[in-house]
C-alpha cells in the first residue's frame, strides 16, 4: 500500500459517526446487485427495484456490462411447427433478451441474424448488425417471418460463422459483410437457437467433424473456434432435438455447460430460457463496502470535492477480489455509472488488504469524489468493472450525502 492510501485508510478508520443509528434496523452496507433480470429482488430486507431512484432498476445495471451480443436463430421450415409457432416463441425470447439487457449506445449492443436458406439463396436470410439502438434490434426481430416456409435448409455452420464475423470483425463468412460495429475491448456473447440437425454446410466437407454422422455439416468446430480463437462466450438453446442434436448443443456451448447449454427446451419455455440467459449475461454480483470501517458511508460533496472515496471489493466464497482488473473499474452514483460515466482509480492500481478481517484479502481502490457524480438525493453508490478474464461485475452499497452537492 502506498503512503497516500495508507493515510486515507487510517483516517477513514478513525472516523466515528455523529448519526444516531437505530440498532433495530438492518445494516445496509454491502448489498448486492443480484443476477435476476426483470424481477423484484429482496436484498438486505429491501426491494432492489425501489432502492434505486427513478428508472434506475436492475435492468439498467445490466446495461453496464458493456457487451456485444449477437442472437442467432434457426429459420428453417420446421420453425413453423406449432401454434404459436416455434419461431414466434423464439422471437418472443429474443425480444425478452433485448429488453432485459436494456440495449444502449454506451452499454449493451445487440445484433440479430437467422440461418437457413432455399436452394440458390443466401443461408443468412436476416442480418441486423450490432446496434446500441433497442428499437432497431426489436424491429429486426419483428421482421422475421412467424412461419418460415419453403424448402429451407438448416445451415447452422453459416449462422455461427456470420455471428463470429460480426462480433470479431474478421472475414469468416461468405454470406455477410461485417458491419464493423464490434468493440474490441468488451466481452462478446453469442446466443444460438436451433430446432433440428444441420443438413447443409459451407462447402467445407474436408473439415474434421466431432459428430461423424453430420460429416461436413457439423457446426461444432466453428463454435469451438469462436470460443478459443475469438473469445466469444456461446449460449445454445435446442428445441425438439434428438439425442444427437442435444449432444451437439452441449458441445457448442461455453463452460460451464449448466449455465450455457439448454439442449432440450420445451417450446413453451423458450422465452423463459432467454430470460435465464439474460440473467447470466448481466454482471456478476460482488460485495462492495464503501468507506470500509465507517457507517453510515458519509460523502461530503461540498468540502471534499477534491478528496477520494475508498471502496473495497470483498473476497467471498463465490468471488476472488484479487482477480479484478483495476483499470476497468468505474464508481459513482447510479445515474452517473448507468450513463457510462463515473470515477476511475485516483492513483495506482489499488491495493490488497483484509478490510473485513475474515482471513482473506480484498481489493481496495480510491475514487475521486468530483468524478463520481453524486447529488443531494443519492442514497447508493455503484461500482462496475471487469475481472482479468473479462467477466463483468457490479456491486452496490449505501451512502449518506453530507453537505450541499454542487
Short mmCIF file of C-alpha atoms in Angstrom, two decimals:
data_model
loop_
_atom_site.label_atom_id
_atom_site.label_comp_id
_atom_site.label_asym_id
_atom_site.label_seq_id
_atom_site.Cartn_x
_atom_site.Cartn_y
_atom_site.Cartn_z
CA UNK A 1 0.00 0.00 0.00
CA UNK A 2 1.46 3.44 -0.88
CA UNK A 3 1.68 6.16 1.80
CA UNK A 4 -1.32 8.07 0.46
CA UNK A 5 -3.57 5.02 0.53
CA UNK A 6 -2.31 4.06 3.99
CA UNK A 7 -3.06 7.51 5.40
CA UNK A 8 -6.51 7.54 3.79
CA UNK A 9 -7.29 4.17 5.33
CA UNK A 10 -6.08 5.22 8.80
CA UNK A 11 -8.07 8.44 8.73
CA UNK A 12 -11.15 6.60 7.48
CA UNK A 13 -10.93 4.04 10.26
CA UNK A 14 -10.58 6.77 12.92
CA UNK A 15 -13.91 8.33 11.94
CA UNK A 16 -16.86 7.97 14.26
CA UNK A 17 -20.39 8.63 13.22
CA UNK A 18 -22.35 11.57 14.63
CA UNK A 19 -25.56 9.96 13.43
CA UNK A 20 -27.67 8.00 15.88
CA UNK A 21 -28.25 4.56 14.36
CA UNK A 22 -31.34 2.58 15.31
CA UNK A 23 -29.95 -0.82 16.25
CA UNK A 24 -33.30 -2.35 15.29
CA UNK A 25 -32.59 -1.50 11.64
CA UNK A 26 -30.60 -3.93 9.45
CA UNK A 27 -27.13 -2.81 8.41
CA UNK A 28 -27.47 -1.55 4.85
CA UNK A 29 -23.90 -1.93 3.65
CA UNK A 30 -22.52 -4.48 1.18
CA UNK A 31 -25.82 -5.15 -0.58
CA UNK A 32 -25.56 -6.95 -3.85
CA UNK A 33 -26.62 -6.41 -7.40
CA UNK A 34 -28.48 -9.68 -7.95
CA UNK A 35 -28.29 -11.59 -11.23
CA UNK A 36 -32.03 -11.81 -11.83
CA UNK A 37 -33.14 -9.75 -14.81
CA UNK A 38 -36.59 -8.26 -14.86
CA UNK A 39 -37.54 -9.38 -11.36
CA UNK A 40 -38.03 -7.73 -7.99
CA UNK A 41 -35.30 -8.98 -5.68
CA UNK A 42 -35.11 -8.72 -1.91
CA UNK A 43 -31.62 -7.74 -0.79
CA UNK A 44 -30.80 -6.66 2.74
CA UNK A 45 -34.50 -6.54 3.59
CA UNK A 46 -35.36 -4.02 0.85
CA UNK A 47 -36.76 -4.39 -2.63
CA UNK A 48 -33.92 -3.65 -5.04
CA UNK A 49 -36.22 -2.07 -7.62
CA UNK A 50 -37.30 0.53 -5.05
CA UNK A 51 -33.84 1.26 -3.64
CA UNK A 52 -32.51 2.88 -6.81
CA UNK A 53 -34.30 6.10 -7.66
CA UNK A 54 -36.35 6.68 -10.79
CA UNK A 55 -35.72 4.36 -13.71
CA UNK A 56 -32.50 3.00 -12.27
CA UNK A 57 -33.62 -0.62 -11.97
CA UNK A 58 -31.77 -3.91 -12.15
CA UNK A 59 -32.21 -3.92 -15.92
CA UNK A 60 -30.36 -0.59 -16.06
CA UNK A 61 -27.45 -2.12 -14.17
CA UNK A 62 -27.35 -4.97 -16.68
CA UNK A 63 -26.69 -2.26 -19.27
CA UNK A 64 -23.41 -1.54 -17.51
CA UNK A 65 -21.98 -4.83 -18.70
CA UNK A 66 -20.90 -3.16 -21.97
CA UNK A 67 -21.23 -6.31 -24.05
CA UNK A 68 -21.56 -7.11 -27.73
CA UNK A 69 -24.31 -9.74 -28.08
CA UNK A 70 -25.48 -11.46 -31.26
CA UNK A 71 -28.59 -13.65 -31.39
CA UNK A 72 -28.53 -16.46 -34.00
CA UNK A 73 -31.91 -18.06 -34.75
CA UNK A 74 -32.79 -21.08 -36.85
CA UNK A 75 -35.11 -20.04 -39.72
CA UNK A 76 -35.60 -23.48 -41.26
CA UNK A 77 -39.05 -24.77 -42.22
CA UNK A 78 -39.53 -26.73 -39.00
CA UNK A 79 -39.61 -23.47 -37.02
CA UNK A 80 -43.18 -23.06 -38.37
CA UNK A 81 -44.38 -26.04 -36.28
CA UNK A 82 -46.97 -25.40 -33.58
CA UNK A 83 -49.39 -22.66 -32.60
CA UNK A 84 -47.86 -20.34 -31.62
CA UNK A 85 -45.03 -21.45 -33.87
CA UNK A 86 -41.55 -22.23 -32.65
CA UNK A 87 -40.40 -19.09 -34.46
CA UNK A 88 -42.96 -16.94 -32.68
CA UNK A 89 -41.71 -18.29 -29.36
CA UNK A 90 -38.09 -17.70 -30.41
CA UNK A 91 -38.93 -14.12 -31.41
CA UNK A 92 -40.59 -13.57 -28.03
CA UNK A 93 -37.47 -14.90 -26.34
CA UNK A 94 -35.12 -12.69 -28.35
CA UNK A 95 -37.35 -9.71 -27.55
CA UNK A 96 -37.20 -10.53 -23.84
CA UNK A 97 -33.41 -10.74 -24.06
CA UNK A 98 -33.12 -7.31 -25.68
CA UNK A 99 -35.49 -5.77 -23.14
CA UNK A 100 -33.71 -7.36 -20.16
CA UNK A 101 -30.28 -6.17 -21.29
CA UNK A 102 -31.52 -2.61 -21.82
CA UNK A 103 -29.62 -2.00 -25.05
CA UNK A 104 -27.95 1.43 -25.26
CA UNK A 105 -25.18 3.33 -27.02
CA UNK A 106 -22.83 3.12 -24.02
CA UNK A 107 -23.93 -0.28 -22.75
CA UNK A 108 -25.00 -3.48 -24.47
CA UNK A 109 -25.04 -3.68 -28.28
CA UNK A 110 -27.16 -6.40 -29.91
CA UNK A 111 -27.15 -7.92 -33.40
CA UNK A 112 -29.59 -10.39 -34.98
CA UNK A 113 -29.26 -12.98 -37.71
CA UNK A 114 -31.06 -16.09 -38.87
CA UNK A 115 -29.71 -19.15 -40.66
CA UNK A 116 -31.50 -21.31 -43.21
CA UNK A 117 -31.92 -20.81 -46.92
CA UNK A 118 -33.65 -22.09 -50.01
CA UNK A 119 -31.57 -23.57 -52.85
CA UNK A 120 -29.65 -20.81 -54.62
CA UNK A 121 -30.26 -18.23 -51.89
CA UNK A 122 -28.21 -16.89 -49.02
CA UNK A 123 -28.05 -19.11 -45.95
CA UNK A 124 -28.43 -15.98 -43.79
CA UNK A 125 -31.96 -14.67 -44.58
CA UNK A 126 -31.76 -11.88 -42.00
CA UNK A 127 -28.76 -9.91 -40.77
CA UNK A 128 -29.08 -6.97 -38.40
CA UNK A 129 -25.63 -5.62 -37.44
CA UNK A 130 -24.69 -4.85 -33.85
CA UNK A 131 -26.54 -1.78 -32.64
CA UNK A 132 -26.96 0.23 -29.48
CA UNK A 133 -30.49 1.18 -30.55
CA UNK A 134 -33.07 -1.08 -28.93
CA UNK A 135 -35.80 -0.10 -31.39
CA UNK A 136 -33.63 -1.16 -34.31
CA UNK A 137 -32.90 -4.53 -32.71
CA UNK A 138 -36.55 -5.12 -31.84
CA UNK A 139 -37.61 -4.14 -35.35
CA UNK A 140 -35.27 -6.75 -36.83
CA UNK A 141 -36.78 -9.43 -34.59
CA UNK A 142 -40.29 -8.40 -35.59
CA UNK A 143 -39.42 -8.69 -39.29
CA UNK A 144 -38.62 -12.42 -39.06
CA UNK A 145 -41.50 -14.50 -40.53
CA UNK A 146 -43.59 -16.23 -37.88
CA UNK A 147 -43.86 -19.33 -40.10
CA UNK A 148 -40.80 -19.93 -42.31
CA UNK A 149 -41.88 -21.69 -45.49
CA UNK A 150 -40.33 -23.38 -48.50
CA UNK A 151 -37.51 -25.88 -48.92
CA UNK A 152 -35.30 -24.24 -46.34
CA UNK A 153 -32.07 -25.91 -45.26
CA UNK A 154 -30.51 -25.86 -41.80
CA UNK A 155 -27.02 -24.44 -42.22
CA UNK A 156 -26.10 -23.85 -38.60
CA UNK A 157 -22.44 -23.53 -39.52
CA UNK A 158 -23.27 -20.48 -41.64
CA UNK A 159 -25.06 -18.91 -38.68
CA UNK A 160 -22.11 -19.41 -36.35
CA UNK A 161 -19.66 -18.11 -38.97
CA UNK A 162 -21.71 -14.98 -39.57
CA UNK A 163 -22.03 -14.39 -35.84
CA UNK A 164 -18.27 -14.77 -35.40
CA UNK A 165 -17.60 -12.27 -38.18
CA UNK A 166 -19.92 -9.60 -36.78
CA UNK A 167 -18.57 -9.99 -33.22
CA UNK A 168 -14.89 -10.02 -34.20
CA UNK A 169 -14.68 -8.08 -37.46
CA UNK A 170 -12.76 -10.95 -39.04
CA UNK A 171 -13.61 -12.26 -42.51
CA UNK A 172 -15.16 -15.67 -41.80
CA UNK A 173 -18.47 -15.65 -43.68
CA UNK A 174 -19.37 -15.71 -47.40
CA UNK A 175 -22.95 -14.75 -46.52
CA UNK A 176 -22.48 -11.38 -44.80
CA UNK A 177 -20.06 -8.48 -44.67
CA UNK A 178 -19.37 -7.47 -41.09
CA UNK A 179 -20.63 -4.01 -40.19
CA UNK A 180 -17.51 -3.08 -38.24
CA UNK A 181 -19.68 -2.17 -35.25
CA UNK A 182 -17.89 -4.60 -32.94
CA UNK A 183 -15.94 -3.27 -29.96
CA UNK A 184 -12.60 -4.94 -29.36
CA UNK A 185 -12.48 -4.02 -25.67
CA UNK A 186 -15.78 -5.55 -24.49
CA UNK A 187 -16.82 -9.18 -23.92
CA UNK A 188 -18.58 -10.93 -26.80
CA UNK A 189 -21.67 -13.14 -26.48
CA UNK A 190 -23.43 -15.41 -28.98
CA UNK A 191 -26.88 -16.87 -28.22
CA UNK A 192 -27.86 -19.60 -30.70
CA UNK A 193 -31.20 -21.40 -31.04
CA UNK A 194 -31.77 -24.41 -33.29
CA UNK A 195 -34.59 -26.93 -33.71
CA UNK A 196 -33.04 -29.55 -35.96
CA UNK A 197 -29.85 -31.31 -37.01
CA UNK A 198 -27.79 -29.35 -39.56
CA UNK A 199 -28.28 -30.65 -43.11
CA UNK A 200 -26.16 -28.20 -45.06
CA UNK A 201 -22.68 -26.73 -44.71
CA UNK A 202 -20.46 -24.11 -46.34
CA UNK A 203 -18.77 -26.47 -48.82
CA UNK A 204 -16.01 -27.36 -46.38
CA UNK A 205 -16.66 -31.08 -46.04
CA UNK A 206 -12.97 -31.61 -45.55
CA UNK A 207 -13.20 -30.13 -42.05
CA UNK A 208 -12.74 -32.63 -39.22
CA UNK A 209 -16.05 -33.47 -37.61
CA UNK A 210 -16.71 -34.08 -33.92
CA UNK A 211 -20.01 -35.71 -34.88
CA UNK A 212 -19.14 -38.07 -37.71
CA UNK A 213 -22.77 -38.69 -38.71
CA UNK A 214 -23.07 -35.00 -39.59
CA UNK A 215 -19.93 -35.00 -41.73
CA UNK A 216 -19.16 -31.55 -43.09
CA UNK A 217 -22.47 -30.27 -41.74
CA UNK A 218 -21.09 -30.34 -38.18
CA UNK A 219 -21.04 -26.73 -36.82
CA UNK A 220 -19.30 -27.60 -33.55
CA UNK A 221 -15.82 -26.97 -34.95
CA UNK A 222 -16.92 -23.46 -35.92
CA UNK A 223 -18.38 -22.88 -32.47
CA UNK A 224 -15.23 -24.14 -30.77
CA UNK A 225 -13.16 -21.77 -32.89
CA UNK A 226 -15.47 -18.92 -31.87
CA UNK A 227 -14.73 -19.73 -28.24
CA UNK A 228 -11.00 -20.35 -28.47
CA UNK A 229 -9.91 -18.01 -31.28
CA UNK A 230 -12.32 -15.09 -30.89
CA UNK A 231 -13.02 -15.33 -27.16
CA UNK A 232 -16.79 -15.49 -27.72
CA UNK A 233 -18.99 -16.81 -24.91
CA UNK A 234 -21.54 -19.15 -26.54
CA UNK A 235 -25.02 -19.98 -25.23
CA UNK A 236 -27.08 -22.64 -27.03
CA UNK A 237 -30.80 -23.48 -26.97
CA UNK A 238 -32.14 -26.70 -28.52
CA UNK A 239 -35.83 -27.18 -29.28
CA UNK A 240 -37.30 -30.53 -30.32
CA UNK A 241 -33.88 -32.15 -30.81
CA UNK A 242 -33.00 -35.83 -30.73
CA UNK A 243 -30.07 -37.07 -28.64
CA UNK A 244 -27.55 -36.24 -31.37
CA UNK A 245 -28.83 -32.67 -31.61
CA UNK A 246 -28.76 -32.27 -27.86
CA UNK A 247 -25.17 -33.52 -27.71
CA UNK A 248 -24.31 -31.01 -30.43
CA UNK A 249 -25.76 -28.14 -28.42
CA UNK A 250 -23.77 -29.23 -25.38
CA UNK A 251 -20.56 -29.39 -27.40
CA UNK A 252 -21.04 -25.93 -28.91
CA UNK A 253 -21.79 -24.13 -25.64
CA UNK A 254 -19.20 -22.50 -23.42
CA UNK A 255 -18.32 -23.73 -19.95
CA UNK A 256 -19.90 -24.23 -17.54
CA UNK A 257 -22.41 -26.20 -19.56
CA UNK A 258 -25.00 -25.97 -16.79
CA UNK A 259 -25.44 -22.23 -17.40
CA UNK A 260 -24.61 -22.05 -21.13
CA UNK A 261 -26.29 -25.09 -22.72
CA UNK A 262 -30.07 -25.65 -22.84
CA UNK A 263 -30.20 -28.63 -25.19
CA UNK A 264 -33.77 -29.85 -24.62
CA UNK A 265 -36.09 -26.89 -24.11
CA UNK A 266 -39.85 -27.28 -24.37
CA UNK A 267 -41.29 -24.83 -26.89
CA UNK A 268 -43.33 -23.17 -24.16
CA UNK A 269 -40.16 -22.45 -22.18
CA UNK A 270 -38.19 -20.72 -24.94
CA UNK A 271 -38.92 -17.21 -23.67
CA UNK A 272 -38.09 -18.16 -20.06
CA UNK A 273 -34.81 -19.67 -21.27
CA UNK A 274 -33.81 -16.43 -22.97
CA UNK A 275 -34.63 -14.60 -19.75
CA UNK A 276 -32.41 -17.02 -17.80
CA UNK A 277 -29.59 -16.36 -20.24
CA UNK A 278 -30.11 -12.60 -19.84
CA UNK A 279 -29.74 -13.02 -16.08
CA UNK A 280 -26.48 -14.91 -16.57
CA UNK A 281 -25.15 -12.30 -19.01
CA UNK A 282 -25.75 -9.48 -16.52
CA UNK A 283 -22.81 -8.51 -14.31
CA UNK A 284 -21.69 -10.97 -11.64
CA UNK A 285 -22.77 -9.76 -8.22
CA UNK A 286 -19.93 -8.72 -5.94
CA UNK A 287 -19.96 -7.47 -2.38
CA UNK A 288 -18.57 -3.96 -2.01
CA UNK A 289 -18.01 -1.80 1.07
CA UNK A 290 -17.85 1.96 0.55
CA UNK A 291 -15.53 3.55 3.14
CA UNK A 292 -14.84 0.26 4.94
CA UNK A 293 -14.78 0.69 8.70
CA UNK A 294 -17.31 3.52 8.56
CA UNK A 295 -21.10 3.63 8.77
CA UNK A 296 -23.08 5.42 7.53
CA UNK A 297 -20.90 5.92 4.48
CA UNK A 298 -20.85 9.72 4.53
CA UNK A 299 -19.80 11.54 1.37
CA UNK A 300 -19.26 15.28 1.71
CA UNK A 301 -19.99 16.68 -1.71
CA UNK A 302 -19.12 20.23 -0.66
CA UNK A 303 -15.88 20.33 1.30
CA UNK A 304 -14.35 17.12 -0.05
CA UNK A 305 -14.83 17.70 -3.78
CA UNK A 306 -11.08 17.16 -4.27
CA UNK A 307 -11.00 14.17 -1.94
CA UNK A 308 -11.24 10.47 -2.69
CA UNK A 309 -13.66 7.73 -1.63
CA UNK A 310 -12.21 4.34 -0.62
CA UNK A 311 -14.22 1.38 -1.92
CA UNK A 312 -13.47 -2.26 -1.13
CA UNK A 313 -14.43 -5.25 -3.26
CA UNK A 314 -14.70 -8.15 -0.83
CA UNK A 315 -13.44 -11.65 -1.40
CA UNK A 316 -16.16 -14.21 -0.65
CA UNK A 317 -16.66 -17.92 -1.15
CA UNK A 318 -18.02 -17.08 -4.63
CA UNK A 319 -15.66 -14.32 -5.76
CA UNK A 320 -11.91 -13.65 -5.54
CA UNK A 321 -11.40 -9.88 -5.37
CA UNK A 322 -7.76 -10.21 -6.44
CA UNK A 323 -8.94 -11.14 -9.94
CA UNK A 324 -10.34 -7.64 -10.58
CA UNK A 325 -8.90 -5.61 -13.48
CA UNK A 326 -8.25 -2.25 -11.74
CA UNK A 327 -8.17 -0.28 -15.00
CA UNK A 328 -11.77 -1.31 -15.78
CA UNK A 329 -13.38 -0.03 -12.57
CA UNK A 330 -15.91 2.83 -12.50
CA UNK A 331 -17.60 4.11 -9.36
CA UNK A 332 -20.25 6.70 -8.60
CA UNK A 333 -23.93 7.43 -8.31
CA UNK A 334 -26.28 5.01 -10.08
CA UNK A 335 -27.34 7.58 -12.69
CA UNK A 336 -23.73 8.54 -13.45
CA UNK A 337 -22.46 5.00 -13.81
CA UNK A 338 -25.51 3.85 -15.75
CA UNK A 339 -24.90 6.76 -18.13
CA UNK A 340 -21.41 5.45 -18.89
CA UNK A 341 -19.53 7.77 -16.53
CA UNK A 342 -18.12 7.51 -13.05
CA UNK A 343 -14.82 7.90 -11.27
CA UNK A 344 -11.83 5.73 -12.15
CA UNK A 345 -8.99 4.93 -9.75
CA UNK A 346 -7.34 8.08 -8.47
CA UNK A 347 -3.83 6.68 -8.38
CA UNK A 348 -2.03 3.41 -8.86
CA UNK A 349 -3.85 0.13 -9.23
CA UNK A 350 -5.49 -0.05 -5.83
CA UNK A 351 -4.13 -2.39 -3.19
CA UNK A 352 -4.88 -5.68 -1.46
CA UNK A 353 -5.95 -5.68 2.19
CA UNK A 354 -8.15 -7.74 4.50
CA UNK A 355 -10.61 -4.93 5.26
CA UNK A 356 -13.28 -7.11 6.87
CA UNK A 357 -10.85 -9.18 8.97
CA UNK A 358 -12.18 -12.52 7.77
CA UNK A 359 -8.80 -14.02 6.91
CA UNK A 360 -8.80 -13.42 3.14
CA UNK A 361 -7.62 -10.44 1.11
CA UNK A 362 -9.89 -7.87 -0.50
CA UNK A 363 -9.32 -5.21 -3.15
CA UNK A 364 -9.35 -1.52 -2.15
CA UNK A 365 -9.38 1.40 -4.57
CA UNK A 366 -9.74 5.16 -4.13
CA UNK A 367 -12.01 7.17 -6.42
CA UNK A 368 -12.20 10.99 -6.81
CA UNK A 369 -15.37 12.47 -5.33
CA UNK A 370 -15.59 15.10 -8.08
CA UNK A 371 -15.92 12.42 -10.81
CA UNK A 372 -18.45 10.22 -9.03
CA UNK A 373 -21.47 12.36 -9.88
CA UNK A 374 -23.25 12.19 -6.54
CA UNK A 375 -26.20 14.54 -5.96
CA UNK A 376 -28.09 15.53 -2.84
CA UNK A 377 -30.75 12.82 -3.19
CA UNK A 378 -28.44 9.85 -3.76
CA UNK A 379 -28.54 7.00 -1.26
CA UNK A 380 -26.50 4.41 -3.20
CA UNK A 381 -23.10 4.07 -4.78
CA UNK A 382 -22.43 1.67 -7.65
CA UNK A 383 -19.18 0.08 -8.76
CA UNK A 384 -18.78 -1.77 -12.07
CA UNK A 385 -15.86 -3.30 -13.94
CA UNK A 386 -14.32 -6.49 -15.25
CA UNK A 387 -12.21 -9.31 -13.93
CA UNK A 388 -8.88 -10.05 -15.58
CA UNK A 389 -10.65 -12.76 -17.61
CA UNK A 390 -13.25 -10.28 -18.91
CA UNK A 391 -16.19 -11.19 -16.67
CA UNK A 392 -18.47 -8.22 -15.91
CA UNK A 393 -19.05 -7.37 -12.25
CA UNK A 394 -21.21 -4.91 -10.34
CA UNK A 395 -21.87 -4.10 -6.70
CA UNK A 396 -23.89 -1.56 -4.74
CA UNK A 397 -23.70 -0.09 -1.23
CA UNK A 398 -25.44 2.67 0.70
CA UNK A 399 -24.16 6.26 1.00
CA UNK A 400 -25.18 9.25 3.08
CA UNK A 401 -24.72 12.58 1.33
CA UNK A 402 -23.44 15.30 3.70
CA UNK A 403 -23.30 18.96 2.71
CA UNK A 404 -24.60 20.52 -0.47
CA UNK A 405 -23.52 18.89 -3.72
CA UNK A 406 -22.54 21.41 -6.39
#
